Amino acid sequence: MLGRFRRDKSEHMKRCWDAIVVGLGPAGAAAACELAEAGRRVLVLDGAPARAKPCGGCLSDRGLEALAWLEPPAWLREHPVRRLWIGFPGKSAAQYVSPRVGAWLVERARLDAWLAGRARQAGAEVLPARASRLSRENGLWQARGKDGAWRAPWLVLASGAGARLADALPGLEPGQWRFAALVSERPLPPGMEPYLRDAGLLELGGVAGGYGWAFGRGGVLNLGIAGLLGRDQGGPGGLHRRMEAFTRRLGLEPMGAPRGAMIPCPHRRRLVLAQGRAALVGDAAGLADPVLGEGIAQAVASGRMAARAILAGDLGLYQKRAEATLLRDHHHARLLARLIYRFPAAFHGLARRRPGGVELGFNWLRGELAPVDMWGALARGFLGRAPRLARFPGAYYSSPLD
Ligand SMILES: Cc1cc2nc3c(=O)[nH]c(=O)nc-3n(C[C@H](O)[C@H](O)[C@H](O)COP(=O)(O)OP(=O)(O)OC[C@H]3O[C@@H](n4cnc5c(N)ncnc54)[C@H](O)[C@@H]3O)c2cc1C
């Protein structure tokens, strides 16, 4: 009898944790690291921990900064972005060279594998299990998977975009402003290498409510497009056709089927990201940046913020901090995105006439300029009073888009 009681108790202990994190992308890994490093028993459930997330692999410099506490490996800094081409279909691209690096190009699968390893190293238990249902019983959160159920007083939902699990957490409201994005990778054609060395290319005007990108990461070319959901992309299959057209404008033939996914951003200033003892983080919270759809930095930041609030015993702190930082910034970023994607030709023209203004984008990527301060800076740019923030080539260069 006593043996059975002990067995039951140890089985119960095995399934009972201080916190459950669902999803081991950047958001879940950051939350798990923070909690486990503080000595909490953390269980991470991930249905596909080794999957390669479709991604441009562009980590802003502030994104790298957000990872600093995890002591990122040197390879994350192997492929810097110091130059930016801003293109527009049928027009020559403006090139801007920043004095300092704005972003880093990384292999996404490698980044995620490193983050997952960090979470394990910090002491989090990672189970390759898909949570199919979340519920609340006797004051504990319960995550149910194929092999059973796990319980904890705290729950962090980090299951990415499109996960329906959030529906089980009443009252929480993730961001719903979505980019539909397609990406493909191939060997970098030698002819493009000089254009894309230390550089990124963004094309405005080729996709409704969004942009196309080309990044050269070592010998790999990462090509993609992102367009706001609900904008006219030319009917069914329209986004794929736009991806093909963009690929051809770069002088390349479409190759293989691109991979796609949604990028969710905040649709308004106030979202409900935490309630009681449950929090949404990263893409599950819809926290990507509405201008570029950048989401790795935001996933790491929100995962860490939520974990810190759990350590303080009050997830309301996460809600407050997110409102004062990510949600405030994204509110202004969304207004800016509306402007850029409504008048892409004007912004391309601005980049050509005043390439120094592109430095504002670099300032943003480096976390030196809050989106709220972008307005004054842009107004000065349009009025011709933009400070010469940096030396720039001052001429239009032929680019892969010419
Ligand atoms: C095409 C494309 C290009 C992008 N390019 C960039 C870029 O260049 N730079 C940038 O910063 N951002 C980019 N993003 C956005 C970025 O990828 C996301 O914002 C980021 O991955 C969010 O991290 P996350 O941890 O919240 O979610 P994810 O990285 O999606 O991780 C979620 C995890 O949860 C797991 N999961 C899901 N459901 C369950 C379940 N039921 N049970 C258990 N586990 C589950 C998944 O297997 C996954 O591992 C891009 C997105 C797309 C689609």
CSV table of C-alpha atoms and ligand atoms in Angstrom, one decimal:
chain,number,residue,atom,x,y,z
A,1,MET,CA,0.0,0.0,0.0
A,2,LEU,CA,2.8,2.4,1.0
A,3,GLY,CA,4.8,1.4,-2.0
A,4,ARG,CA,1.9,2.2,-4.3
A,5,PHE,CA,1.4,5.5,-2.5
A,6,ARG,CA,5.1,6.3,-3.1
A,7,ARG,CA,4.9,5.2,-6.7
A,8,ASP,CA,1.8,7.4,-7.3
A,9,LYS,CA,3.5,10.3,-5.5
A,10,SER,CA,6.7,10.0,-7.6
A,11,GLU,CA,4.6,9.7,-10.8
A,12,HIS,CA,2.7,12.8,-9.7
A,13,MET,CA,6.0,14.7,-9.0
A,14,LYS,CA,7.2,13.7,-12.5
A,15,ARG,CA,4.2,15.3,-14.0
A,16,CYS,CA,4.0,18.3,-11.8
A,17,TRP,CA,6.3,21.3,-12.4
A,18,ASP,CA,6.8,24.9,-11.4
A,19,ALA,CA,6.1,26.1,-14.9
A,20,ILE,CA,5.2,24.6,-18.2
A,21,VAL,CA,6.4,26.3,-21.4
A,22,VAL,CA,4.7,25.1,-24.6
A,23,GLY,CA,6.9,25.6,-27.6
A,24,LEU,CA,10.7,25.8,-27.9
A,25,GLY,CA,11.3,28.5,-30.5
A,26,PRO,CA,13.1,31.7,-29.4
A,27,ALA,CA,10.2,32.8,-27.1
A,28,GLY,CA,9.9,29.5,-25.3
A,29,ALA,CA,13.6,29.0,-25.0
A,30,ALA,CA,14.2,32.4,-23.5
A,31,ALA,CA,11.4,31.9,-21.0
A,32,ALA,CA,12.7,28.4,-20.1
A,33,CYS,CA,16.3,29.7,-19.7
A,34,GLU,CA,15.3,32.5,-17.4
A,35,LEU,CA,13.1,30.3,-15.2
A,36,ALA,CA,15.4,27.3,-15.1
A,37,GLU,CA,18.4,29.5,-14.3
A,38,ALA,CA,16.5,30.8,-11.3
A,39,GLY,CA,16.1,27.2,-10.1
A,40,ARG,CA,12.5,26.6,-11.1
A,41,ARG,CA,11.5,23.2,-12.4
A,42,VAL,CA,10.5,23.9,-15.9
A,43,LEU,CA,9.0,21.5,-18.4
A,44,VAL,CA,9.1,22.5,-22.1
A,45,LEU,CA,6.9,20.7,-24.5
A,46,ASP,CA,7.6,21.0,-28.2
A,47,GLY,CA,5.9,19.0,-30.9
A,48,ALA,CA,8.7,19.5,-33.4
A,49,PRO,CA,11.8,20.7,-31.6
A,50,ALA,CA,14.2,20.0,-34.5
A,51,ARG,CA,12.1,21.7,-37.2
A,52,ALA,CA,13.5,24.4,-39.4
A,53,LYS,CA,11.2,27.5,-39.1
A,54,PRO,CA,10.7,29.3,-42.4
A,55,CYS,CA,12.7,32.5,-41.8
A,56,GLY,CA,14.7,35.3,-43.5
A,57,GLY,CA,17.3,34.7,-40.7
A,58,CYS,CA,17.8,38.4,-40.2
A,59,LEU,CA,18.6,39.1,-36.6
A,60,SER,CA,18.6,42.8,-35.8
A,61,ASP,CA,21.5,44.1,-33.7
A,62,ARG,CA,19.0,44.8,-30.9
A,63,GLY,CA,17.9,41.2,-31.3
A,64,LEU,CA,21.5,40.1,-30.7
A,65,GLU,CA,21.5,42.4,-27.7
A,66,ALA,CA,18.4,40.8,-26.4
A,67,LEU,CA,20.3,37.5,-26.5
A,68,ALA,CA,23.4,38.9,-24.8
A,69,TRP,CA,22.5,37.4,-21.4
A,70,LEU,CA,22.7,33.9,-23.0
A,71,GLU,CA,26.3,34.6,-24.1
A,72,PRO,CA,25.7,34.0,-27.8
A,73,PRO,CA,28.3,32.1,-29.8
A,74,ALA,CA,30.7,33.9,-32.2
A,75,TRP,CA,29.1,32.4,-35.3
A,76,LEU,CA,26.0,34.6,-34.8
A,77,ARG,CA,28.2,37.5,-35.9
A,78,GLU,CA,29.6,35.9,-39.0
A,79,HIS,CA,27.4,37.6,-41.5
A,80,PRO,CA,26.9,41.3,-40.8
A,81,VAL,CA,24.5,43.7,-42.6
A,82,ARG,CA,26.1,47.1,-43.1
A,83,ARG,CA,24.6,47.9,-46.5
A,84,LEU,CA,21.0,48.1,-47.6
A,85,TRP,CA,19.6,48.2,-51.2
A,86,ILE,CA,16.1,49.7,-51.3
A,87,GLY,CA,14.5,48.7,-54.6
A,88,PHE,CA,11.3,49.2,-56.4
A,89,PRO,CA,10.1,47.3,-59.5
A,90,GLY,CA,11.3,49.0,-62.7
A,91,LYS,CA,13.4,51.5,-60.9
A,92,SER,CA,17.0,51.4,-59.9
A,93,ALA,CA,17.7,50.6,-56.3
A,94,ALA,CA,19.2,53.0,-53.8
A,95,GLN,CA,22.2,51.7,-51.9
A,96,TYR,CA,23.1,52.9,-48.4
A,97,VAL,CA,26.2,52.0,-46.5
A,98,SER,CA,25.9,52.4,-42.7
A,99,PRO,CA,29.0,53.1,-40.7
A,100,ARG,CA,28.0,50.4,-38.3
A,101,VAL,CA,26.3,46.9,-38.5
A,102,GLY,CA,22.5,47.0,-38.3
A,103,ALA,CA,21.7,43.3,-38.4
A,104,TRP,CA,23.2,39.8,-38.6
A,105,LEU,CA,22.2,37.0,-41.0
A,106,VAL,CA,21.9,33.7,-39.3
A,107,GLU,CA,20.9,30.2,-40.2
A,108,ARG,CA,17.6,29.9,-38.4
A,109,ALA,CA,17.8,26.1,-37.7
A,110,ARG,CA,21.2,26.7,-36.1
A,111,LEU,CA,20.0,29.6,-34.0
A,112,ASP,CA,17.0,27.6,-32.7
A,113,ALA,CA,19.2,24.5,-32.0
A,114,TRP,CA,21.5,26.7,-30.0
A,115,LEU,CA,18.6,28.2,-28.0
A,116,ALA,CA,17.1,24.8,-27.3
A,117,GLY,CA,20.5,23.6,-26.1
A,118,ARG,CA,20.8,26.7,-23.8
A,119,ALA,CA,17.4,25.9,-22.3
A,120,ARG,CA,18.5,22.3,-21.6
A,121,GLN,CA,21.8,23.5,-20.2
A,122,ALA,CA,20.0,25.9,-17.9
A,123,GLY,CA,18.1,22.9,-16.5
A,124,ALA,CA,14.8,22.9,-18.3
A,125,GLU,CA,13.4,19.5,-19.1
A,126,VAL,CA,12.5,19.3,-22.8
A,127,LEU,CA,10.0,16.7,-24.0
A,128,PRO,CA,9.3,16.1,-27.7
A,129,ALA,CA,5.6,16.2,-27.2
A,130,ARG,CA,2.8,18.2,-28.8
A,131,ALA,CA,0.4,19.8,-26.4
A,132,SER,CA,-3.1,19.1,-27.8
A,133,ARG,CA,-5.2,20.6,-25.0
A,134,LEU,CA,-4.7,23.1,-22.2
A,135,SER,CA,-7.1,23.3,-19.2
A,136,ARG,CA,-7.2,24.4,-15.6
A,137,GLU,CA,-7.8,22.0,-12.8
A,138,ASN,CA,-7.6,22.5,-9.0
A,139,GLY,CA,-5.6,25.7,-9.4
A,140,LEU,CA,-3.1,24.2,-11.8
A,141,TRP,CA,-2.6,24.4,-15.5
A,142,GLN,CA,-2.7,21.1,-17.3
A,143,ALA,CA,-1.1,20.5,-20.7
A,144,ARG,CA,-2.3,17.3,-22.3
A,145,GLY,CA,-0.4,15.5,-25.0
A,146,LYS,CA,-0.4,12.0,-26.6
A,147,ASP,CA,1.6,10.5,-23.7
A,148,GLY,CA,-0.3,12.0,-20.8
A,149,ALA,CA,-0.8,15.3,-19.0
A,150,TRP,CA,1.5,17.6,-17.2
A,151,ARG,CA,0.6,20.2,-14.5
A,152,ALA,CA,2.0,23.4,-13.2
A,153,PRO,CA,0.8,26.5,-11.5
A,154,TRP,CA,2.3,28.7,-14.3
A,155,LEU,CA,1.9,28.4,-18.0
A,156,VAL,CA,3.8,30.1,-20.8
A,157,LEU,CA,2.3,29.6,-24.2
A,158,ALA,CA,5.1,30.0,-26.8
A,159,SER,CA,3.7,27.9,-29.5
A,160,GLY,CA,4.2,30.3,-32.4
A,161,ALA,CA,1.9,31.7,-35.0
A,162,GLY,CA,-1.3,30.0,-35.9
A,163,ALA,CA,-1.4,27.8,-32.8
A,164,ARG,CA,-5.0,27.4,-31.7
A,165,LEU,CA,-4.1,26.5,-28.2
A,166,ALA,CA,-4.5,30.2,-27.2
A,167,ASP,CA,-8.2,29.7,-27.6
A,168,ALA,CA,-8.1,27.7,-24.4
A,169,LEU,CA,-6.9,30.7,-22.4
A,170,PRO,CA,-10.0,32.9,-22.2
A,171,GLY,CA,-9.5,36.6,-21.9
A,172,LEU,CA,-6.1,36.6,-23.6
A,173,GLU,CA,-5.8,38.5,-26.8
A,174,PRO,CA,-2.9,38.0,-29.2
A,175,GLY,CA,-2.0,40.4,-32.0
A,176,GLN,CA,-3.8,39.7,-35.2
A,177,TRP,CA,-2.2,42.0,-37.8
A,178,ARG,CA,-0.7,39.4,-40.1
A,179,PHE,CA,1.9,39.2,-42.8
A,180,ALA,CA,1.7,36.1,-45.1
A,181,ALA,CA,5.3,35.3,-45.9
A,182,LEU,CA,7.1,33.0,-48.3
A,183,VAL,CA,10.8,32.1,-48.2
A,184,SER,CA,13.2,29.9,-50.1
A,185,GLU,CA,16.9,29.3,-50.0
A,186,ARG,CA,19.4,28.3,-52.7
A,187,PRO,CA,23.1,28.6,-53.4
A,188,LEU,CA,24.1,32.2,-53.8
A,189,PRO,CA,24.8,32.9,-57.5
A,190,PRO,CA,28.4,34.1,-57.8
A,191,GLY,CA,27.2,37.2,-59.8
A,192,MET,CA,25.1,38.3,-56.8
A,193,GLU,CA,27.8,37.8,-54.2
A,194,PRO,CA,29.4,41.3,-54.6
A,195,TYR,CA,25.9,43.0,-54.2
A,196,LEU,CA,24.9,41.0,-51.2
A,197,ARG,CA,28.2,40.8,-49.3
A,198,ASP,CA,27.5,42.4,-46.0
A,199,ALA,CA,24.3,43.6,-47.4
A,200,GLY,CA,20.5,43.1,-47.6
A,201,LEU,CA,18.1,44.0,-50.3
A,202,LEU,CA,14.6,45.2,-49.6
A,203,GLU,CA,12.2,45.7,-52.5
A,204,LEU,CA,9.1,47.9,-51.9
A,205,GLY,CA,6.1,47.9,-54.2
A,206,GLY,CA,6.3,44.4,-55.5
A,207,VAL,CA,3.9,42.9,-52.9
A,208,ALA,CA,0.7,44.6,-51.6
A,209,GLY,CA,1.3,45.8,-48.0
A,210,GLY,CA,4.8,44.4,-47.7
A,211,TYR,CA,8.1,43.9,-49.3
A,212,GLY,CA,10.5,41.4,-50.8
A,213,TRP,CA,14.0,40.6,-49.4
A,214,ALA,CA,17.2,39.0,-50.5
A,215,PHE,CA,20.0,38.1,-48.1
A,216,GLY,CA,23.3,36.5,-48.9
A,217,ARG,CA,24.6,34.5,-46.0
A,218,GLY,CA,27.9,33.0,-46.9
A,219,GLY,CA,27.2,30.9,-49.9
A,220,VAL,CA,23.4,30.8,-49.3
A,221,LEU,CA,20.8,33.1,-50.9
A,222,ASN,CA,17.7,33.7,-48.8
A,223,LEU,CA,14.8,35.1,-50.8
A,224,GLY,CA,11.4,36.0,-49.5
A,225,ILE,CA,8.3,38.2,-49.6
A,226,ALA,CA,5.9,39.3,-46.9
A,227,GLY,CA,2.5,40.9,-47.6
A,228,LEU,CA,-0.2,42.0,-45.3
A,229,LEU,CA,-3.1,39.6,-45.1
A,230,GLY,CA,-6.3,41.1,-46.6
A,231,ARG,CA,-4.5,43.2,-49.2
A,232,ASP,CA,-5.0,42.3,-52.8
A,233,GLN,CA,-2.2,40.0,-53.8
A,234,GLY,CA,-3.8,39.1,-57.1
A,235,GLY,CA,-6.3,36.4,-56.2
A,236,PRO,CA,-5.7,32.7,-55.2
A,237,GLY,CA,-2.0,31.8,-55.6
A,238,GLY,CA,-1.2,35.5,-56.0
A,239,LEU,CA,1.5,35.6,-53.3
A,240,HIS,CA,3.3,32.7,-55.0
A,241,ARG,CA,3.1,34.5,-58.3
A,242,ARG,CA,4.5,37.6,-56.7
A,243,MET,CA,7.4,35.6,-55.2
A,244,GLU,CA,8.1,34.2,-58.7
A,245,ALA,CA,8.0,37.7,-60.2
A,246,PHE,CA,10.3,39.0,-57.5
A,247,THR,CA,12.7,36.1,-58.1
A,248,ARG,CA,12.7,36.9,-61.9
A,249,ARG,CA,13.4,40.6,-61.2
A,250,LEU,CA,16.6,39.5,-59.5
A,251,GLY,CA,17.5,37.7,-62.7
A,252,LEU,CA,16.9,34.3,-61.3
A,253,GLU,CA,14.6,31.4,-62.2
A,254,PRO,CA,12.1,30.2,-59.5
A,255,MET,CA,13.5,27.1,-57.9
A,256,GLY,CA,11.4,24.6,-55.8
A,257,ALA,CA,8.4,25.5,-53.8
A,258,PRO,CA,8.9,28.3,-51.3
A,259,ARG,CA,7.9,27.7,-47.7
A,260,GLY,CA,5.3,29.9,-46.1
A,261,ALA,CA,4.0,30.9,-42.7
A,262,MET,CA,2.2,33.8,-41.0
A,263,ILE,CA,3.9,36.6,-39.1
A,264,PRO,CA,1.5,38.0,-36.5
A,265,CYS,CA,1.9,41.5,-35.2
A,266,PRO,CA,-0.2,43.6,-32.7
A,267,HIS,CA,-3.3,45.0,-34.4
A,268,ARG,CA,-3.8,47.6,-31.6
A,269,ARG,CA,-2.0,49.2,-28.8
A,270,ARG,CA,-3.5,47.1,-26.0
A,271,LEU,CA,-3.4,43.4,-26.2
A,272,VAL,CA,-4.1,41.1,-23.2
A,273,LEU,CA,-0.9,39.0,-23.0
A,274,ALA,CA,-1.3,37.7,-19.4
A,275,GLN,CA,-4.1,36.7,-17.2
A,276,GLY,CA,-3.8,35.0,-13.8
A,277,ARG,CA,-1.0,32.5,-14.2
A,278,ALA,CA,-0.9,32.2,-18.0
A,279,ALA,CA,1.0,34.2,-20.5
A,280,LEU,CA,1.3,34.4,-24.3
A,281,VAL,CA,4.8,35.2,-25.6
A,282,GLY,CA,6.4,35.6,-29.0
A,283,ASP,CA,4.3,34.8,-32.1
A,284,ALA,CA,1.7,33.1,-29.9
A,285,ALA,CA,1.2,36.7,-28.5
A,286,GLY,CA,1.4,38.2,-32.0
A,287,LEU,CA,4.4,40.3,-31.1
A,288,ALA,CA,6.4,40.6,-34.3
A,289,ASP,CA,7.3,44.1,-35.5
A,290,PRO,CA,4.7,45.5,-37.9
A,291,VAL,CA,7.2,47.2,-40.3
A,292,LEU,CA,9.5,44.3,-41.2
A,293,GLY,CA,7.8,41.3,-39.5
A,294,GLU,CA,10.9,40.9,-37.4
A,295,GLY,CA,10.0,38.6,-34.6
A,296,ILE,CA,13.0,36.8,-33.1
A,297,ALA,CA,14.1,39.7,-30.9
A,298,GLN,CA,10.5,40.3,-29.8
A,299,ALA,CA,10.1,36.6,-29.0
A,300,VAL,CA,13.2,36.5,-26.9
A,301,ALA,CA,12.3,39.8,-25.1
A,302,SER,CA,8.7,38.7,-24.3
A,303,GLY,CA,9.7,35.2,-23.2
A,304,ARG,CA,12.2,36.7,-20.8
A,305,MET,CA,9.8,39.4,-19.5
A,306,ALA,CA,7.1,36.8,-18.8
A,307,ALA,CA,9.5,34.5,-17.0
A,308,ARG,CA,10.8,37.4,-14.9
A,309,ALA,CA,7.2,38.3,-13.9
A,310,ILE,CA,6.6,34.6,-13.0
A,311,LEU,CA,9.7,34.7,-10.8
A,312,ALA,CA,8.3,37.8,-9.1
A,313,GLY,CA,5.0,35.9,-8.7
A,314,ASP,CA,2.9,38.4,-10.7
A,315,LEU,CA,2.3,38.1,-14.4
A,316,GLY,CA,0.6,41.5,-14.3
A,317,LEU,CA,4.2,42.8,-14.4
A,318,TYR,CA,4.7,41.2,-17.8
A,319,GLN,CA,1.6,42.9,-19.1
A,320,LYS,CA,2.7,46.3,-17.8
A,321,ARG,CA,6.3,45.9,-19.1
A,322,ALA,CA,5.1,44.7,-22.5
A,323,GLU,CA,2.7,47.7,-22.7
A,324,ALA,CA,5.5,50.1,-21.9
A,325,THR,CA,7.9,48.7,-24.4
A,326,LEU,CA,6.9,46.2,-27.2
A,327,LEU,CA,3.3,47.3,-27.5
A,328,ARG,CA,4.1,51.0,-27.4
A,329,ASP,CA,6.8,50.6,-30.0
A,330,HIS,CA,4.7,48.4,-32.2
A,331,HIS,CA,1.8,50.9,-32.1
A,332,HIS,CA,4.0,53.5,-33.7
A,333,ALA,CA,5.6,50.9,-36.0
A,334,ARG,CA,2.2,49.9,-37.2
A,335,LEU,CA,1.4,53.4,-38.2
A,336,LEU,CA,4.7,53.7,-40.0
A,337,ALA,CA,4.1,50.4,-41.7
A,338,ARG,CA,0.7,51.7,-43.0
A,339,LEU,CA,2.4,54.7,-44.4
A,340,ILE,CA,5.3,52.9,-46.0
A,341,TYR,CA,3.2,50.2,-47.6
A,342,ARG,CA,0.5,52.6,-48.8
A,343,PHE,CA,3.1,54.9,-50.4
A,344,PRO,CA,6.0,52.5,-51.3
A,345,ALA,CA,7.1,54.6,-54.2
A,346,ALA,CA,7.5,57.7,-52.0
A,347,PHE,CA,9.6,55.8,-49.5
A,348,HIS,CA,11.8,54.4,-52.3
A,349,GLY,CA,12.2,57.9,-53.7
A,350,LEU,CA,13.1,59.2,-50.3
A,351,ALA,CA,15.7,56.5,-49.9
A,352,ARG,CA,17.2,57.6,-53.3
A,353,ARG,CA,17.1,61.3,-52.7
A,354,ARG,CA,18.2,61.1,-49.0
A,355,PRO,CA,20.0,57.9,-48.5
A,356,GLY,CA,21.2,59.3,-45.1
A,357,GLY,CA,17.6,58.8,-44.0
A,358,VAL,CA,18.1,55.1,-44.4
A,359,GLU,CA,20.4,55.4,-41.4
A,360,LEU,CA,17.2,55.9,-39.4
A,361,GLY,CA,16.3,52.3,-40.3
A,362,PHE,CA,19.7,51.2,-39.1
A,363,ASN,CA,19.2,53.2,-35.9
A,364,TRP,CA,16.0,51.3,-35.5
A,365,LEU,CA,17.6,47.9,-36.1
A,366,ARG,CA,20.3,48.8,-33.6
A,367,GLY,CA,17.8,49.8,-31.0
A,368,GLU,CA,19.1,53.4,-31.0
A,369,LEU,CA,15.8,55.0,-32.1
A,370,ALA,CA,12.4,54.2,-30.7
A,371,PRO,CA,9.6,54.0,-33.2
A,372,VAL,CA,7.9,56.9,-31.4
A,373,ASP,CA,10.8,59.2,-32.3
A,374,MET,CA,10.8,58.1,-35.9
A,375,TRP,CA,8.1,60.7,-36.8
A,376,GLY,CA,10.1,63.7,-36.1
A,377,ALA,CA,13.1,62.2,-37.8
A,378,LEU,CA,11.1,61.3,-40.9
A,379,ALA,CA,9.5,64.8,-41.0
A,380,ARG,CA,13.0,66.3,-40.9
A,381,GLY,CA,13.9,64.0,-43.8
A,382,PHE,CA,10.9,65.0,-46.0
A,383,LEU,CA,11.6,68.7,-45.2
A,384,GLY,CA,15.1,68.2,-46.3
A,385,ARG,CA,16.5,68.8,-42.9
A,386,ALA,CA,17.7,65.3,-42.2
A,387,PRO,CA,21.0,65.5,-40.6
A,388,ARG,CA,23.8,63.8,-42.5
A,389,LEU,CA,23.8,60.9,-40.1
A,390,ALA,CA,26.6,59.2,-41.9
A,391,ARG,CA,28.6,59.3,-45.0
A,392,PHE,CA,26.7,57.7,-47.9
A,393,PRO,CA,27.7,57.0,-51.5
A,394,GLY,CA,25.5,59.8,-52.8
A,395,ALA,CA,24.9,58.1,-56.1
A,396,TYR,CA,22.6,55.4,-57.3
A,397,TYR,CA,24.3,52.1,-57.9
A,398,SER,CA,23.4,49.4,-60.3
A,399,SER,CA,22.0,46.6,-58.2
A,400,PRO,CA,20.8,43.0,-58.7
A,401,LEU,CA,17.4,44.7,-59.4
A,402,ASP,CA,18.6,46.8,-62.3
B,1,LIG,C1,8.9,33.5,-43.8
B,1,LIG,C2,9.3,34.2,-42.5
B,1,LIG,C3,10.4,34.9,-42.5
B,1,LIG,C4,10.8,35.5,-41.2
B,1,LIG,N1,12.0,36.2,-41.2
B,1,LIG,C5,12.3,36.7,-40.0
B,1,LIG,C6,13.6,37.4,-39.9
B,1,LIG,O1,14.4,37.5,-40.9
B,1,LIG,N2,14.0,37.9,-38.7
B,1,LIG,C7,13.1,37.9,-37.6
B,1,LIG,O2,13.5,38.4,-36.6
B,1,LIG,N3,11.9,37.2,-37.7
B,1,LIG,C8,11.5,36.7,-38.8
B,1,LIG,N4,10.3,36.0,-38.9
B,1,LIG,C9,9.5,36.0,-37.7
B,1,LIG,C10,10.0,35.0,-36.7
B,1,LIG,O3,10.3,33.7,-37.4
B,1,LIG,C11,9.0,34.7,-35.6
B,1,LIG,O4,8.5,35.9,-35.1
B,1,LIG,C12,9.7,33.9,-34.4
B,1,LIG,O5,10.0,32.6,-34.9
B,1,LIG,C13,8.8,33.8,-33.2
B,1,LIG,O6,9.3,32.9,-32.3
B,1,LIG,P1,8.4,32.1,-31.3
B,1,LIG,O7,9.3,31.4,-30.4
B,1,LIG,O8,7.3,32.9,-30.8
B,1,LIG,O9,7.7,31.0,-32.3
B,1,LIG,P2,8.3,29.8,-33.2
B,1,LIG,O10,9.7,30.1,-33.6
B,1,LIG,O11,7.3,29.6,-34.3
B,1,LIG,O12,8.3,28.6,-32.2
B,1,LIG,C14,7.1,28.0,-31.8
B,1,LIG,C15,7.5,26.6,-31.4
B,1,LIG,O13,6.3,26.0,-30.8
B,1,LIG,C16,6.2,24.6,-31.2
B,1,LIG,N5,4.7,24.3,-31.1
B,1,LIG,C17,3.7,24.8,-31.8
B,1,LIG,N6,2.6,24.2,-31.4
B,1,LIG,C18,2.9,23.4,-30.4
B,1,LIG,C19,2.1,22.5,-29.5
B,1,LIG,N7,0.8,22.4,-29.7
B,1,LIG,N8,2.7,21.8,-28.6
B,1,LIG,C20,4.1,21.9,-28.5
B,1,LIG,N9,4.9,22.7,-29.2
B,1,LIG,C21,4.3,23.4,-30.2
B,1,LIG,C22,6.7,24.6,-32.6
B,1,LIG,O14,7.2,23.3,-33.0
B,1,LIG,C23,7.9,25.6,-32.5
B,1,LIG,O15,9.1,25.0,-32.2
B,1,LIG,C24,9.9,35.4,-40.1
B,1,LIG,C25,8.8,34.6,-40.2
B,1,LIG,C26,8.4,34.0,-41.4
B,1,LIG,C27,7.2,33.2,-41.4
